[in-house]
Coordinates of N, CA and C in Angstrom, one line a residue:
A247 N 95.7 100.1 124.2 CA 95.5 101.2 123.2 C 96.4 101.1 122.1
G248 N 97.7 100.7 122.3 CA 98.7 100.7 121.3 C 98.4 99.6 120.2
M249 N 97.9 98.5 120.7 CA 97.5 97.4 119.7 C 96.3 97.8 118.9
A250 N 95.3 98.5 119.5 CA 94.2 99.0 118.7 C 94.6 100.0 117.7
A251 N 95.5 100.9 118.0 CA 96.0 101.9 117.1 C 96.7 101.2 115.9
A252 N 97.5 100.1 116.2 CA 98.2 99.4 115.2 C 97.2 98.8 114.2
W253 N 96.1 98.2 114.7 CA 95.2 97.6 113.8 C 94.4 98.6 113.0
V254 N 94.1 99.8 113.6 CA 93.5 100.8 112.8 C 94.4 101.3 111.7
T255 N 95.7 101.4 112.0 CA 96.7 101.8 111.0 C 96.8 100.8 109.9
L256 N 96.8 99.5 110.3 CA 96.9 98.5 109.3 C 95.7 98.5 108.4
L257 N 94.5 98.6 109.0 CA 93.3 98.7 108.2 C 93.3 99.9 107.2
A258 N 93.8 101.0 107.7 CA 93.9 102.2 106.8 C 94.8 101.9 105.6
A259 N 96.0 101.2 105.9 CA 96.9 100.9 104.9 C 96.3 100.0 103.9
V260 N 95.7 99.0 104.3 CA 95.1 98.0 103.4 C 94.0 98.6 102.6
L261 N 93.2 99.5 103.2 CA 92.1 100.2 102.4 C 92.7 101.1 101.3
V262 N 93.8 101.8 101.7 CA 94.4 102.7 100.6 C 95.0 101.8 99.5
A263 N 95.6 100.7 99.9 CA 96.2 99.8 98.8 C 95.0 99.2 98.0
A264 N 94.0 98.8 98.6 CA 92.8 98.2 97.9 C 92.2 99.2 97.0
A265 N 92.0 100.4 97.4 CA 91.4 101.5 96.6 C 92.4 101.8 95.4
T266 N 93.7 101.8 95.7 CA 94.6 102.1 94.6 C 94.6 101.0 93.6
A267 N 94.6 99.7 94.1 CA 94.5 98.6 93.2 C 93.2 98.6 92.3
A268 N 92.1 99.0 93.0 CA 90.8 99.0 92.3 C 90.9 100.1 91.2
Q269 N 91.4 101.3 91.5 CA 91.6 102.4 90.5 C 92.4 101.9 89.3
R270 N 93.5 101.3 89.6 CA 94.4 100.8 88.6 C 93.7 99.8 87.7
R271 N 93.0 98.8 88.3 CA 92.2 97.8 87.5 C 91.2 98.5 86.6
A272 N 90.5 99.5 87.2 CA 89.4 100.2 86.5 C 90.0 101.0 85.3
A273 N 91.3 101.4 85.4 CA 91.9 102.1 84.3 C 92.6 101.2 83.3
G274 N 92.5 99.9 83.6 CA 93.0 98.9 82.7 C 94.5 98.7 82.8
A275 N 95.1 99.1 83.9 CA 96.6 98.9 84.0 C 97.0 97.5 84.1
E276 N 98.1 97.2 83.5 CA 98.6 95.8 83.5 C 99.5 95.4 84.7
R277 N 100.2 96.4 85.2 CA 101.2 96.1 86.2 C 100.6 96.2 87.6
P278 N 101.2 95.5 88.6 CA 100.7 95.6 90.0 C 100.9 97.0 90.6
V279 N 100.2 97.3 91.6 CA 100.4 98.5 92.4 C 101.7 98.3 93.2
R280 N 102.6 99.3 93.0 CA 103.8 99.2 93.8 C 103.7 100.0 95.1
I281 N 104.1 99.4 96.2 CA 104.1 100.1 97.5 C 105.5 100.1 98.0
V282 N 106.0 101.3 98.4 CA 107.3 101.5 99.0 C 107.0 101.9 100.4
L283 N 107.4 101.2 101.4 CA 107.3 101.5 102.8 C 108.6 101.8 103.4
C284 N 108.8 103.1 103.8 CA 110.0 103.6 104.4 C 109.8 103.9 105.9
K285 N 110.9 103.9 106.6 CA 110.8 104.3 108.0 C 112.0 105.1 108.4
T286 N 111.9 105.8 109.5 CA 113.0 106.6 109.9 C 114.2 105.7 110.3
T287 N 115.4 106.2 110.2 CA 116.5 105.4 110.6 C 117.4 106.1 111.6
F288 N 116.7 107.0 112.4 CA 117.4 107.6 113.5 C 117.8 106.6 114.5
R289 N 119.1 106.3 114.7 CA 119.6 105.2 115.5 C 118.9 105.1 116.9
R290 N 118.8 106.2 117.6 CA 118.3 106.1 119.0 C 116.9 105.7 119.1
T291 N 116.1 105.9 118.1 CA 114.6 105.6 118.2 C 114.2 104.6 117.2
N292 N 115.0 104.1 116.3 CA 114.6 103.2 115.3 C 113.8 102.0 115.8
F293 N 114.2 101.5 116.9 CA 113.6 100.3 117.4 C 112.1 100.5 117.8
M294 N 111.8 101.7 118.1 CA 110.4 102.0 118.4 C 109.4 101.9 117.2
Y295 N 109.9 102.0 116.1 CA 109.1 102.0 114.9 C 108.9 100.5 114.3
E296 N 109.7 99.6 114.8 CA 109.7 98.3 114.3 C 108.4 97.6 114.4
P297 N 107.7 97.6 115.5 CA 106.3 97.0 115.6 C 105.4 97.5 114.5
A298 N 105.3 98.8 114.4 CA 104.4 99.4 113.4 C 104.8 99.0 112.0
W299 N 106.1 99.0 111.7 CA 106.6 98.7 110.4 C 106.3 97.2 110.1
Q300 N 106.6 96.3 111.0 CA 106.3 94.9 110.8 C 104.8 94.6 110.6
T301 N 104.0 95.4 111.3 CA 102.5 95.2 111.1 C 102.1 95.6 109.7
L302 N 102.6 96.7 109.2 CA 102.3 97.1 107.9 C 102.8 96.1 106.8
V303 N 104.0 95.7 107.0 CA 104.6 94.7 106.1 C 103.8 93.4 106.0
A304 N 103.4 92.9 107.2 CA 102.6 91.7 107.3 C 101.2 91.9 106.8
G305 N 100.7 93.1 107.0 CA 99.3 93.4 106.6 C 99.2 93.4 105.0
F306 N 100.2 94.1 104.4 CA 100.2 94.2 103.0 C 100.4 92.8 102.3
A307 N 101.3 92.1 102.9 CA 101.6 90.7 102.4 C 100.4 89.8 102.5
A308 N 99.7 89.9 103.7 CA 98.5 89.1 103.9 C 97.4 89.5 102.9
Y309 N 97.2 90.8 102.7 CA 96.2 91.3 101.8 C 96.5 90.8 100.4
A310 N 97.7 90.9 100.0 CA 98.1 90.5 98.6 C 97.8 89.0 98.4
R311 N 98.2 88.2 99.4 CA 97.9 86.7 99.3 C 96.5 86.4 99.3
A312 N 95.7 87.0 100.1 CA 94.3 86.6 100.3 C 93.3 87.2 99.3
R313 N 93.6 88.5 99.0 CA 92.6 89.2 98.2 C 93.0 89.6 96.8
A314 N 94.3 89.8 96.6 CA 94.7 90.4 95.4 C 96.0 89.8 94.9
P315 N 96.1 88.4 94.7 CA 97.4 87.9 94.3 C 97.9 88.5 93.0
G316 N 99.1 89.0 93.1 CA 99.7 89.6 92.0 C 99.4 91.1 91.8
A317 N 98.4 91.6 92.5 CA 98.0 93.0 92.3 C 98.8 94.0 93.1
L318 N 99.6 93.6 94.1 CA 100.4 94.5 94.9 C 101.9 94.0 94.9
R319 N 102.8 94.9 94.8 CA 104.2 94.6 95.0 C 104.8 95.5 96.1
L320 N 105.1 94.9 97.2 CA 105.6 95.7 98.4 C 107.1 95.7 98.4
T321 N 107.7 96.8 98.6 CA 109.1 96.9 98.8 C 109.3 97.6 100.1
A322 N 110.0 97.0 101.0 CA 110.3 97.5 102.3 C 111.6 97.0 102.8
D323 N 112.4 97.8 103.4 CA 113.7 97.4 103.9 C 113.9 98.0 105.3
P324 N 114.3 97.1 106.3 CA 114.4 97.6 107.6 C 115.6 98.6 107.8
R325 N 116.4 98.8 106.8 CA 117.5 99.7 106.9 C 117.0 101.1 106.6
G326 N 115.8 101.3 106.1 CA 115.3 102.6 105.8 C 115.2 102.9 104.4
C327 N 114.8 104.2 104.1 CA 114.6 104.6 102.7 C 115.9 104.7 101.9
S328 N 117.0 104.9 102.5 CA 118.2 105.1 101.7 C 118.5 103.8 100.9
A329 N 118.0 102.6 101.4 CA 118.2 101.4 100.7 C 117.1 101.2 99.7
L330 N 116.1 102.1 99.6 CA 115.0 102.0 98.7 C 114.9 103.0 97.6
K331 N 116.0 103.7 97.4 CA 116.0 104.8 96.4 C 115.6 104.4 95.0
N332 N 116.1 103.3 94.6 CA 115.7 102.8 93.2 C 114.3 102.4 93.1
A333 N 113.7 101.8 94.2 CA 112.3 101.4 94.2 C 111.5 102.7 94.2
T334 N 111.9 103.7 94.9 CA 111.1 104.9 95.0 C 111.1 105.6 93.7
R335 N 112.2 105.6 93.0 CA 112.3 106.2 91.7 C 111.4 105.6 90.6
Q336 N 111.1 104.3 90.8 CA 110.2 103.6 89.9 C 108.7 103.8 90.1
L337 N 108.4 104.4 91.2 CA 106.9 104.6 91.5 C 106.3 105.6 90.5
G338 N 105.1 105.3 90.2 CA 104.4 106.1 89.2 C 102.9 106.3 89.6
E339 N 102.1 106.7 88.6 CA 100.7 106.9 88.8 C 100.0 105.7 89.5
G340 N 99.3 106.0 90.6 CA 98.5 105.0 91.3 C 99.3 104.2 92.3
D341 N 100.6 104.4 92.4 CA 101.4 103.6 93.4 C 101.3 104.3 94.7
L342 N 101.9 103.7 95.7 CA 101.8 104.1 97.1 C 103.1 104.2 97.8
F343 N 103.4 105.4 98.5 CA 104.6 105.6 99.2 C 104.2 105.9 100.6
I344 N 104.7 105.2 101.6 CA 104.4 105.4 103.0 C 105.7 105.7 103.8
W345 N 105.7 106.8 104.5 CA 106.8 107.2 105.4 C 106.4 107.0 106.8
L346 N 107.1 106.1 107.6 CA 106.8 105.8 109.0 C 107.8 106.4 109.9
G347 N 107.3 107.2 110.9 CA 108.2 107.8 111.9 C 108.5 109.2 111.7
R348 N 109.4 109.7 112.5 CA 109.7 111.1 112.5 C 110.6 111.5 111.3
L349 N 110.6 112.7 111.0 CA 111.5 113.2 109.9 C 112.6 113.9 110.6
H350 N 113.8 113.4 110.5 CA 115.0 114.0 111.1 C 115.8 114.7 109.9
H351 N 116.9 114.0 109.6 CA 117.7 114.5 108.5 C 117.2 114.0 107.2
E352 N 116.4 113.0 107.2 CA 115.9 112.4 106.0 C 114.6 113.1 105.6
Q353 N 114.5 113.3 104.3 CA 113.3 114.0 103.8 C 112.7 113.1 102.6
P354 N 111.5 112.6 102.8 CA 110.9 111.9 101.6 C 110.8 112.9 100.5
P355 N 110.8 112.3 99.3 CA 110.7 113.2 98.1 C 109.2 113.4 97.8
W356 N 108.5 114.1 98.7 CA 107.0 114.3 98.6 C 106.7 115.0 97.2
V357 N 107.4 116.1 96.9 CA 107.0 116.8 95.7 C 107.2 116.0 94.5
D358 N 108.3 115.3 94.3 CA 108.5 114.5 93.1 C 107.5 113.4 93.0
L359 N 107.2 112.7 94.1 CA 106.3 111.6 94.1 C 104.8 112.1 93.8
N360 N 104.4 113.2 94.4 CA 103.1 113.7 94.1 C 103.0 114.1 92.7
K361 N 104.0 114.7 92.1 CA 104.0 115.1 90.7 C 103.8 113.9 89.8
R362 N 104.3 112.8 90.2 CA 104.2 111.5 89.4 C 102.9 110.8 89.6
G363 N 102.1 111.3 90.5 CA 100.8 110.6 90.7 C 100.8 109.5 91.8
V364 N 101.9 109.5 92.6 CA 102.0 108.5 93.6 C 101.2 109.0 94.8
H365 N 100.4 108.1 95.4 CA 99.7 108.4 96.6 C 100.7 108.4 97.8
T366 N 100.9 109.5 98.5 CA 101.9 109.6 99.5 C 101.2 109.7 100.9
V367 N 101.8 109.0 101.9 CA 101.3 108.9 103.2 C 102.4 109.2 104.2
Y368 N 102.2 110.0 105.2 CA 103.1 110.2 106.3 C 102.4 109.7 107.5
Y369 N 103.0 108.6 108.0 CA 102.5 108.0 109.3 C 103.2 108.6 110.4
R370 N 102.6 109.7 111.0 CA 103.3 110.5 112.0 C 103.1 109.8 113.4
T371 N 104.1 109.4 114.0 CA 104.1 108.6 115.2 C 104.3 109.3 116.5
E372 N 104.8 110.6 116.4 CA 105.1 111.3 117.6 C 104.3 112.5 117.7
P373 N 104.0 112.9 119.0 CA 103.2 114.1 119.2 C 104.0 115.4 118.9
D374 N 103.4 116.3 118.3 CA 104.0 117.6 117.9 C 103.4 118.7 118.6
E375 N 103.9 119.9 118.5 CA 103.3 121.1 119.0 C 101.9 121.1 118.3
P376 N 100.9 121.7 119.0 CA 99.6 121.8 118.4 C 99.6 122.2 116.9
C377 N 99.2 121.2 116.1 CA 99.1 121.4 114.6 C 100.3 121.9 113.9
L378 N 101.4 121.8 114.5 CA 102.7 122.1 113.8 C 103.3 120.7 113.5
S379 N 103.2 120.3 112.3 CA 103.7 119.0 111.9 C 105.2 118.9 111.9
T380 N 105.7 117.7 112.0 CA 107.1 117.5 111.9 C 107.6 117.9 110.5
V381 N 106.8 117.8 109.5 CA 107.2 118.2 108.2 C 107.4 119.7 108.1
A382 N 106.6 120.5 108.8 CA 106.7 121.9 108.8 C 108.0 122.3 109.6
R383 N 108.2 121.6 110.7 CA 109.4 122.0 111.5 C 110.7 121.8 110.8
T384 N 110.7 120.8 109.9 CA 112.0 120.5 109.3 C 112.2 121.4 108.0
G385 N 111.2 122.3 107.7 CA 111.4 123.2 106.6 C 110.8 122.7 105.3
A386 N 110.2 121.5 105.3 CA 109.7 120.9 104.1 C 108.5 121.7 103.5
E387 N 107.9 122.6 104.3 CA 106.8 123.4 103.8 C 107.2 124.3 102.7
R388 N 108.5 124.6 102.6 CA 108.9 125.4 101.4 C 108.8 124.6 100.1
H389 N 108.7 123.2 100.2 CA 108.7 122.4 99.1 C 107.3 121.7 98.9
A390 N 106.3 122.5 99.3 CA 104.9 121.9 99.2 C 104.7 121.5 97.8
P391 N 103.8 120.6 97.5 CA 102.9 119.9 98.4 C 103.5 118.9 99.3
T392 N 102.8 118.7 100.4 CA 103.2 117.7 101.4 C 102.4 116.4 101.0
P393 N 102.5 115.4 101.9 CA 101.9 114.1 101.6 C 100.4 114.3 101.4
A394 N 99.8 113.4 100.6 CA 98.4 113.4 100.3 C 97.6 113.0 101.6
E395 N 98.2 112.2 102.5 CA 97.5 111.8 103.7 C 98.5 111.9 104.9
T396 N 98.0 112.1 106.1 CA 98.8 112.0 107.3 C 98.0 111.1 108.2
W397 N 98.7 110.0 108.6 CA 98.1 109.1 109.6 C 98.6 109.5 111.0
E398 N 97.8 109.8 111.9 CA 98.2 110.2 113.2 C 98.1 108.9 114.1
Y399 N 99.2 108.7 114.8 CA 99.3 107.6 115.8 C 99.0 108.1 117.2
T400 N 99.3 109.4 117.5 CA 99.1 109.9 118.9 C 97.8 110.6 119.1
H401 N 97.2 110.3 120.2 CA 96.0 111.0 120.6 C 96.1 112.5 120.7
A402 N 97.3 112.9 121.1 CA 97.5 114.4 121.3 C 97.3 115.1 119.9
N403 N 97.9 114.6 118.9 CA 97.7 115.2 117.6 C 96.3 115.1 117.1
S404 N 95.7 114.0 117.2 CA 94.3 113.8 116.8 C 93.4 114.7 117.5
A405 N 93.5 114.8 118.9 CA 92.7 115.7 119.7 C 92.8 117.1 119.3
A406 N 94.0 117.5 118.9 CA 94.3 118.9 118.5 C 93.8 119.2 117.1
G407 N 93.3 118.2 116.4 CA 92.8 118.5 115.1 C 93.8 118.6 114.0
C408 N 95.0 118.1 114.3 CA 96.1 118.2 113.3 C 95.9 117.3 112.1

């Protein structure tokens, strides 16, 4: 079941990137779609996110090589988002930002990214209370809007309709 979920997630990521690249080409943009992939850096659980993170990195790289050479520019760092602040600041209209894992003390800049036209995705990997997202529990609801998409990894969240 875990491997199937990983492939579904990878497919979703590639589809979002492909759609974003297509929109940018249709608008006549010259630069590649920039993708920033961040993950939680909470020390005790960081290792659990590595397989999903590696799958997304490999999937975007394979897609770029096979289907859209030069159309995508992926920035990902295993140390987490703190190492990617400059790349995140450079994102703009039509780019893609993905946060993988739980939100602890780190908070993605959802509001700023959404205002700049960046397509934002929260890949929520942990079960939460019924329909109470990790984003809401950490107080980020005060800074709405939240991510444009939430990818659910757990059956519990999906079954609850979250």
